PDB file of C-alpha atoms in Angstrom:
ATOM      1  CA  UNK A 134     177.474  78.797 116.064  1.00 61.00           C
ATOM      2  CA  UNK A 135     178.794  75.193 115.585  1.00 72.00           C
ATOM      3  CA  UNK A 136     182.350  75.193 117.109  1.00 85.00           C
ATOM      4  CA  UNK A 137     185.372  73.617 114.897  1.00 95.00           C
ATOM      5  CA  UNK A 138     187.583  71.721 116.906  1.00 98.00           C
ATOM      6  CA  UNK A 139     190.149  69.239 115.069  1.00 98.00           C
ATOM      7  CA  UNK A 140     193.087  67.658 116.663  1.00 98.00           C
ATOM      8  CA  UNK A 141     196.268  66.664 114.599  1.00 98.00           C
ATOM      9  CA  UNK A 142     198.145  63.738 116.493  1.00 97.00           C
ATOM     10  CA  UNK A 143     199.890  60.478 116.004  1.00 92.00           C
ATOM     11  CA  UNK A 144     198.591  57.045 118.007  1.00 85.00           C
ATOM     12  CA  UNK A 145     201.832  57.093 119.884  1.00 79.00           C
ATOM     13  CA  UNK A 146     202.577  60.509 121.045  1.00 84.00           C
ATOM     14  CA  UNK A 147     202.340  61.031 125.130  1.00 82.00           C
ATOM     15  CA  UNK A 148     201.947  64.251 123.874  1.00 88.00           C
ATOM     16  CA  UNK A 149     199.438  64.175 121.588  1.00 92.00           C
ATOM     17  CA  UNK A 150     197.816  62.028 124.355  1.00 91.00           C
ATOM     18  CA  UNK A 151     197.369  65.153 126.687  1.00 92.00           C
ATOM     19  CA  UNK A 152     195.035  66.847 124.747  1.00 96.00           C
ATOM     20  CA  UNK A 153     192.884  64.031 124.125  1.00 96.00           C
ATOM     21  CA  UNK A 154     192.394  63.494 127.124  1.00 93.00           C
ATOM     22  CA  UNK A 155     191.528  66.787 127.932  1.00 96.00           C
ATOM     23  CA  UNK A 156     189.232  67.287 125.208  1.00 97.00           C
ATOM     24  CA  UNK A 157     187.484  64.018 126.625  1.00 96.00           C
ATOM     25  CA  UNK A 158     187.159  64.872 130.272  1.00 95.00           C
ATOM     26  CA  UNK A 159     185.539  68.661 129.148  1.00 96.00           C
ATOM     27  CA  UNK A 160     183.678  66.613 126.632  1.00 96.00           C
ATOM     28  CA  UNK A 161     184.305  68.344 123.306  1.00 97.00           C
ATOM     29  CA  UNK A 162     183.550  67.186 120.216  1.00 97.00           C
ATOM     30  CA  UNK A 163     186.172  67.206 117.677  1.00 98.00           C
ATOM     31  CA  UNK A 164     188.142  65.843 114.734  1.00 98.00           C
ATOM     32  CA  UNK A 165     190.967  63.380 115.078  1.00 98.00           C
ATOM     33  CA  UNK A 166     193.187  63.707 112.555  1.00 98.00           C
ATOM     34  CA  UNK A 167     196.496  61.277 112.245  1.00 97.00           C
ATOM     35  CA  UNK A 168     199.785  62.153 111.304  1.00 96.00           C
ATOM     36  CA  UNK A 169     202.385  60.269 109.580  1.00 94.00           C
ATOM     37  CA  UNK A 170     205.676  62.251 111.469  1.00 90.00           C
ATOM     38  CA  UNK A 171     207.760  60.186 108.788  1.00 92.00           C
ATOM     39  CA  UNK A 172     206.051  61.680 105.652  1.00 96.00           C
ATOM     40  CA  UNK A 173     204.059  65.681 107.825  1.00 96.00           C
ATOM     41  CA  UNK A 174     201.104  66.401 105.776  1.00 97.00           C
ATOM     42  CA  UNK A 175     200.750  69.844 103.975  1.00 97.00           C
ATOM     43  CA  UNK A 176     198.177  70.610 106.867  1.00 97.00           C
ATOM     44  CA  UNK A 177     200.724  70.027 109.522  1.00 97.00           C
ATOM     45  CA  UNK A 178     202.731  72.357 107.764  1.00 97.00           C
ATOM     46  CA  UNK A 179     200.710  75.126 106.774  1.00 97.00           C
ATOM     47  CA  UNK A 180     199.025  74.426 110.682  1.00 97.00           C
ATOM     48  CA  UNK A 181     202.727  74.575 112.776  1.00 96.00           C
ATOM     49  CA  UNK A 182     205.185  75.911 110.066  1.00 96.00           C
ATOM     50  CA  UNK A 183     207.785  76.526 113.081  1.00 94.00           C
ATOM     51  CA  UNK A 184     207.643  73.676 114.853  1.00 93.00           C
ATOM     52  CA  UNK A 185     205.950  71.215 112.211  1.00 94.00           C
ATOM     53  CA  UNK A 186     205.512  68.942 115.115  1.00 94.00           C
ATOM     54  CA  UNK A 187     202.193  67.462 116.822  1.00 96.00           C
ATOM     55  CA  UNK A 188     199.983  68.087 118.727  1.00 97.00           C
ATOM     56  CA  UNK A 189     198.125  70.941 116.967  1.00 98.00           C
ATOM     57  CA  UNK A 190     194.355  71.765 117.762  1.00 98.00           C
ATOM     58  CA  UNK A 191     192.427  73.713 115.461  1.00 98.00           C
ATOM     59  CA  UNK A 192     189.851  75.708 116.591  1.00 98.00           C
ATOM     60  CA  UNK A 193     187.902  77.800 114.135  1.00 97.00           C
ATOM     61  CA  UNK A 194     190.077  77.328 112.148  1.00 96.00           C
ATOM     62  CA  UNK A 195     193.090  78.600 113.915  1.00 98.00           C
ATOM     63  CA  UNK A 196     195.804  76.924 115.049  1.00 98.00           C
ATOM     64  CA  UNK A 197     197.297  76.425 118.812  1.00 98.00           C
ATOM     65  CA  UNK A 198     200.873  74.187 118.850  1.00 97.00           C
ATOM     66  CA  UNK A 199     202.296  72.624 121.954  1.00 93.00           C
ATOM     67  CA  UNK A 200     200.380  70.039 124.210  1.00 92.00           C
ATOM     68  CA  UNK A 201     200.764  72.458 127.346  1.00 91.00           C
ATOM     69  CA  UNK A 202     199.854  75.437 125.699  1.00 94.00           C
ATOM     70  CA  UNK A 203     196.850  73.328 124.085  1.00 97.00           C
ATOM     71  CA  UNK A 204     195.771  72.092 127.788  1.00 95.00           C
ATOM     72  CA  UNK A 205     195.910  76.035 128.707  1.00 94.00           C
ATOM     73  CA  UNK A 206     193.762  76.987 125.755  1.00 97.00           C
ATOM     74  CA  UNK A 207     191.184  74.441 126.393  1.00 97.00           C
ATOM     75  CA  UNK A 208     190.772  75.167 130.091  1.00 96.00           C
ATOM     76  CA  UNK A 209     190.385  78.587 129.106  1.00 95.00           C
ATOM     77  CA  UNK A 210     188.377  78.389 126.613  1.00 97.00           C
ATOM     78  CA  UNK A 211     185.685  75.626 127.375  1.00 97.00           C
ATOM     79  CA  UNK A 212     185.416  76.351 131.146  1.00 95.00           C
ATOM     80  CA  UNK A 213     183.437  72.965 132.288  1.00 95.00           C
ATOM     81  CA  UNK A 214     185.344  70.199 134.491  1.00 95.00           C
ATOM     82  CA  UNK A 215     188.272  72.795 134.837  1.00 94.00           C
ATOM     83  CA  UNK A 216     192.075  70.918 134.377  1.00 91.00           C
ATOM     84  CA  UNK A 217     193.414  73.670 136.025  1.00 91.00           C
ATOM     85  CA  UNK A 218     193.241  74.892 139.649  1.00 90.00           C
ATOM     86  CA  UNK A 219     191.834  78.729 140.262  1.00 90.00           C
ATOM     87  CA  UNK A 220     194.183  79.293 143.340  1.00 92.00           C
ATOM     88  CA  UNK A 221     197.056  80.850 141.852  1.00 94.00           C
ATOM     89  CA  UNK A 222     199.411  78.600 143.943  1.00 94.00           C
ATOM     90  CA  UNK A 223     197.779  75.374 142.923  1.00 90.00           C
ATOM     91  CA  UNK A 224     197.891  76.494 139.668  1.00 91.00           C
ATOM     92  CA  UNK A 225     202.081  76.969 139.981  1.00 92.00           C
ATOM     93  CA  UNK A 226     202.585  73.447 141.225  1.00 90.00           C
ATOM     94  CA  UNK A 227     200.291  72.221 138.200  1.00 88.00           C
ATOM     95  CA  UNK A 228     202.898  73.760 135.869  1.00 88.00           C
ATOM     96  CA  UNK A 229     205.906  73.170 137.941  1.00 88.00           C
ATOM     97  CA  UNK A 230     205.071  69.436 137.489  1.00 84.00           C
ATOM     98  CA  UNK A 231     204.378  69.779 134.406  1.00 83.00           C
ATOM     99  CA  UNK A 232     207.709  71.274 133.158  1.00 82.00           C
ATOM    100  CA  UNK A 233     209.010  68.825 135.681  1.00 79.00           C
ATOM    101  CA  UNK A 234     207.775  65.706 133.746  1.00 76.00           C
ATOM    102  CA  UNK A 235     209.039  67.124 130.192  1.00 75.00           C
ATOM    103  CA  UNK A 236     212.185  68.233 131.404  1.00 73.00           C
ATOM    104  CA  UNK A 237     213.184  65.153 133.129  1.00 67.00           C
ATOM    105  CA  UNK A 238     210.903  63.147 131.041  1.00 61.00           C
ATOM    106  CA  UNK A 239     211.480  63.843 128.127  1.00 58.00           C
ATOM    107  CA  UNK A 240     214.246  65.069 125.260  1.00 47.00           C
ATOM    108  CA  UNK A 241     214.387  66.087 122.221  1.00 40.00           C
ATOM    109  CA  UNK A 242     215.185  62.552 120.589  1.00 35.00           C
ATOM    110  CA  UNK A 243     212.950  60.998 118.312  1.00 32.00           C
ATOM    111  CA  UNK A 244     211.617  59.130 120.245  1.00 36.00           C
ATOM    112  CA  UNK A 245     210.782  61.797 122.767  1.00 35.00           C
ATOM    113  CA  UNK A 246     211.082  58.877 125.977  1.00 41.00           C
ATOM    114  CA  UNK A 247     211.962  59.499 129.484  1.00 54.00           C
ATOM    115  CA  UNK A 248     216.248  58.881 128.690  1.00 60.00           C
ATOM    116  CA  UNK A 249     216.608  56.670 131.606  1.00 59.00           C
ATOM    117  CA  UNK A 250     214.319  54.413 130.934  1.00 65.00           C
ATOM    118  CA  UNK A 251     215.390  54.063 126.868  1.00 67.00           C
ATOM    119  CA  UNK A 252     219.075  53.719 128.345  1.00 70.00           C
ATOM    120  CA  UNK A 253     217.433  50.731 130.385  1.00 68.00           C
ATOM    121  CA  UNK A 254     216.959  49.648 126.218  1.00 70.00           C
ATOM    122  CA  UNK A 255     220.631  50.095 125.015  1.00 74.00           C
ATOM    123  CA  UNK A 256     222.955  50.025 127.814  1.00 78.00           C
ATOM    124  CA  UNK A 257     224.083  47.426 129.772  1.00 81.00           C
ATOM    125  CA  UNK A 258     225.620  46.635 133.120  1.00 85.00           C
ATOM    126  CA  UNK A 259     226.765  49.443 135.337  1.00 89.00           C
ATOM    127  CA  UNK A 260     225.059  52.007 132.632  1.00 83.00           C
ATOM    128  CA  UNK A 261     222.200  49.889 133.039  1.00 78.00           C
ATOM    129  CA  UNK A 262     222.163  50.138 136.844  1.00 82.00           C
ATOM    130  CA  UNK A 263     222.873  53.561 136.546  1.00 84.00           C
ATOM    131  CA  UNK A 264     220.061  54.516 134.148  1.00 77.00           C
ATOM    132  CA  UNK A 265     217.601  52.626 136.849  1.00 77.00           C
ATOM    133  CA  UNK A 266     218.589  54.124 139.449  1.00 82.00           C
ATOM    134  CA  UNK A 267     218.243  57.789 137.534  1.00 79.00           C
ATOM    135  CA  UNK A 268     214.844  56.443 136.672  1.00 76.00           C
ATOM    136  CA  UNK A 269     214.134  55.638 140.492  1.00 79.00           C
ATOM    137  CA  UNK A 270     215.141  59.003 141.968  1.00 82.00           C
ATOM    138  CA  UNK A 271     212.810  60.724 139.575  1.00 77.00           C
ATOM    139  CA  UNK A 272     209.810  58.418 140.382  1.00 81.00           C
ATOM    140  CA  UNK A 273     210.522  58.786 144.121  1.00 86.00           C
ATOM    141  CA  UNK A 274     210.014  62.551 143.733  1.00 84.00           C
ATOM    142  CA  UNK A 275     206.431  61.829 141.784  1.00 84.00           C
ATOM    143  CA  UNK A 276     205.431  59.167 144.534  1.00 89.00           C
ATOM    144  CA  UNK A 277     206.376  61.770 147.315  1.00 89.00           C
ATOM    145  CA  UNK A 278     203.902  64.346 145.501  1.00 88.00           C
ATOM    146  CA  UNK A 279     200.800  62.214 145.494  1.00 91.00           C
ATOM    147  CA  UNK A 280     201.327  61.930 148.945  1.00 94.00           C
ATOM    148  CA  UNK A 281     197.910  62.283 150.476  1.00 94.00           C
ATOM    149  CA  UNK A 282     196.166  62.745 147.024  1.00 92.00           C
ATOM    150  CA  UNK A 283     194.430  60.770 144.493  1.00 92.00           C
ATOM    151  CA  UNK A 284     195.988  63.377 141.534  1.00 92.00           C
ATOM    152  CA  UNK A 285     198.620  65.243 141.337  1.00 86.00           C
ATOM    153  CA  UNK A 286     196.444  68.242 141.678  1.00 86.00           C
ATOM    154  CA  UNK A 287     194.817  66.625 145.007  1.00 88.00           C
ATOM    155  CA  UNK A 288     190.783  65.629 144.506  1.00 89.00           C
ATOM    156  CA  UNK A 289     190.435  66.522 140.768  1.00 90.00           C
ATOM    157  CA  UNK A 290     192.501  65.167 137.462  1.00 90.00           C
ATOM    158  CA  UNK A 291     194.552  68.086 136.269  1.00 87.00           C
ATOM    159  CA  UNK A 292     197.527  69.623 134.020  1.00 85.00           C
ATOM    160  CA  UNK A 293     200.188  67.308 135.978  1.00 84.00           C
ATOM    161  CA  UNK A 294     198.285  63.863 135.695  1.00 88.00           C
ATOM    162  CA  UNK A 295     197.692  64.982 132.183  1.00 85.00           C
ATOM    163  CA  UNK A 296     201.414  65.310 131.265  1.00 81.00           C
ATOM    164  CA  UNK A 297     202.527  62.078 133.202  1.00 80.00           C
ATOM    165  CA  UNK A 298     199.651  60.041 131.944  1.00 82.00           C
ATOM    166  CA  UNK A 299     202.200  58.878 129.301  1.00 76.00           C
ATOM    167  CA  UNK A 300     203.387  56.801 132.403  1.00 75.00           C
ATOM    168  CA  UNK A 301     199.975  54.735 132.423  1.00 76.00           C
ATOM    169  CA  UNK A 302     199.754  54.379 128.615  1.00 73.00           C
ATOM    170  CA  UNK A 303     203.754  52.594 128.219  1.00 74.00           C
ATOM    171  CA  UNK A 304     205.378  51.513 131.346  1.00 77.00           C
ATOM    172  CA  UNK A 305     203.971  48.030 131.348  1.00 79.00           C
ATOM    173  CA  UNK A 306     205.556  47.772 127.692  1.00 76.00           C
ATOM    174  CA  UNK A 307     209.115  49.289 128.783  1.00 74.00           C
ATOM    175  CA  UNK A 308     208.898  46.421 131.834  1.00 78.00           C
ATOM    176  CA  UNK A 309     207.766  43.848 130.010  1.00 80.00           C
ATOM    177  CA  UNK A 310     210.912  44.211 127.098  1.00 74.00           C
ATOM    178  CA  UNK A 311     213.416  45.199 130.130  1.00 72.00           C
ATOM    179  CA  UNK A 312     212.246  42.899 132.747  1.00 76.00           C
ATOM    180  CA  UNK A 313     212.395  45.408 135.198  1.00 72.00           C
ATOM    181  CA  UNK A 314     209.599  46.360 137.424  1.00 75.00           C
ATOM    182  CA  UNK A 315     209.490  50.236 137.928  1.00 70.00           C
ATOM    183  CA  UNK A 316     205.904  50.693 139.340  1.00 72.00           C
ATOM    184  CA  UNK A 317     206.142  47.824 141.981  1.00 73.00           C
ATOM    185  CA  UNK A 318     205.652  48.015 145.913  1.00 80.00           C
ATOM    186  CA  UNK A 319     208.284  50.762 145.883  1.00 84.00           C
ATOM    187  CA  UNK A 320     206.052  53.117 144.536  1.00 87.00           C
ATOM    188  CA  UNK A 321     202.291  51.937 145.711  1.00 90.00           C
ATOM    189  CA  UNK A 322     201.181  55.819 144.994  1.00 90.00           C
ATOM    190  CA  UNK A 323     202.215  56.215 141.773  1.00 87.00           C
ATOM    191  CA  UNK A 324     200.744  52.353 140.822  1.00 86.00           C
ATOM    192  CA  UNK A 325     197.435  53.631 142.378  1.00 88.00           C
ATOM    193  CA  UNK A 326     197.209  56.510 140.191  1.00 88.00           C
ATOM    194  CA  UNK A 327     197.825  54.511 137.420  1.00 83.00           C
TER     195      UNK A 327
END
C-alpha cells in the first residue's frame, strides 16, 4: 500500500519548518501544500477545525495538528533515522527543550517570534537594552546545553535542534534589520550548530 502523506504549511512558519525537516531527514515522500493564514483554506478547516492553525500532516487521510505532536507521530510511525532518543531520560531532555524553546521562544502573537528579539524591533533605549539582554540570558542557557555536543540531543539531530532550527532559518535577518549581533563570539556553540 502506497502511503499518503501531505503536509499543510506556510513558507514562513518555524513551525511548519519542524516537520519538514523531519519528513526530510526520515526521507518521506509527501505533499506540500501552502497556506494562505490570511485567507485558511476549507482544507485547513475541515483538517484542524480547533485550532485552524498550521502545521497539519495528513496521513491516510487523517489528520495530526501541532508541529511537536507531528515530530512524535513521525518518529513513531516511520521508525528510520529516529529524531527521538530510546533512553527514556534522553528522551525527557528532548522535550524539556523543546517546550523550553516554545515557551520562551515563542507567544501567541501573530507573528509567533521569540518576544525579545521583536522588542529589539519596536522598542528603544533602555527597553531595547533590556529586551537584549532577555534575549542573551536565554541563548546562554542553549549555548551551555550544547556543551560537549554537536546537537542538542548529543551525536544525532533530534526533537530539540528541530524546534530551535527556526534560529538558523531568521537570525541573520533579525541582525541584519537590528544591527545587533546575537550569534557572535559570545555564543561560538550555538553559531557552530547553526
Amino acid at each position: 500500500m502506497v502511503e499518503e502523506v501531505k503536509l499543510l504549511k506556510t513558507w514562513s512558519s518555524p513551525f511548519g519548518l519542524r516537520p519538514i525537516w523531519a519528513l526530510k531527514l526520515k526521507c518521506i515522500q509527501y505533499e506540500s501544500i501552502d497556506e494562505d493564514l490570511s485567507n485558511k483554506s476549507a482544507l485547513l478547516l475541515q483538517l484542524n477545525p480547533i485550532y485552524q492553525k498550521i502545521p497539519v500532516l495528513v496521513h491516510n487521510r487523517k489528520p495530526i495538528s501541532e508541529s511537536l505532536v507531528i515530530l512524535e507521530y513521525l518518529d513513531q510511525t516511520w521508525t528510520q533515522n529516529p529524531i527521538m532518543p530510546q533512553h527514556p531520560l534522553e528522551k525527557a531532555r528532548q522535550r524539556f527543550w523543546a517546550k523550553f524553546n516554545d515557551e520562551k521562544y515563542f507567544t501567541n502573537s501573530l507573528l509567533h517570534l521569540l518576544p525579545s528579539i521583536w522588542s529589539v524591533f519596536t522598542k528603544e533605549g533602555k527597553q531595547r537594552e533590556e529586551a537584549m539582554e532577555e534575549l542573551v540570558e536565554n541563548l546562554k542557557l542553549a549555548e551551555e546545553e550544547l556543551q560537549g555536543k554537536r546537537f542538542f540531543r548529543g551525536h544525532k539531530i533530534g526533537v530539540a535542534d528541530f524546534d530551535f532550527g527556526w534560529l538558523a532559518n531568521l537570525i541573520s535577518v533579525f541582525e541584519q534589520v537590528t544591527g545587533f549581533k546575537v550569534i557572535d563570539g559570545t555564543f561560538p556553540l550555538l553559531s557552530t550548530w547553526i
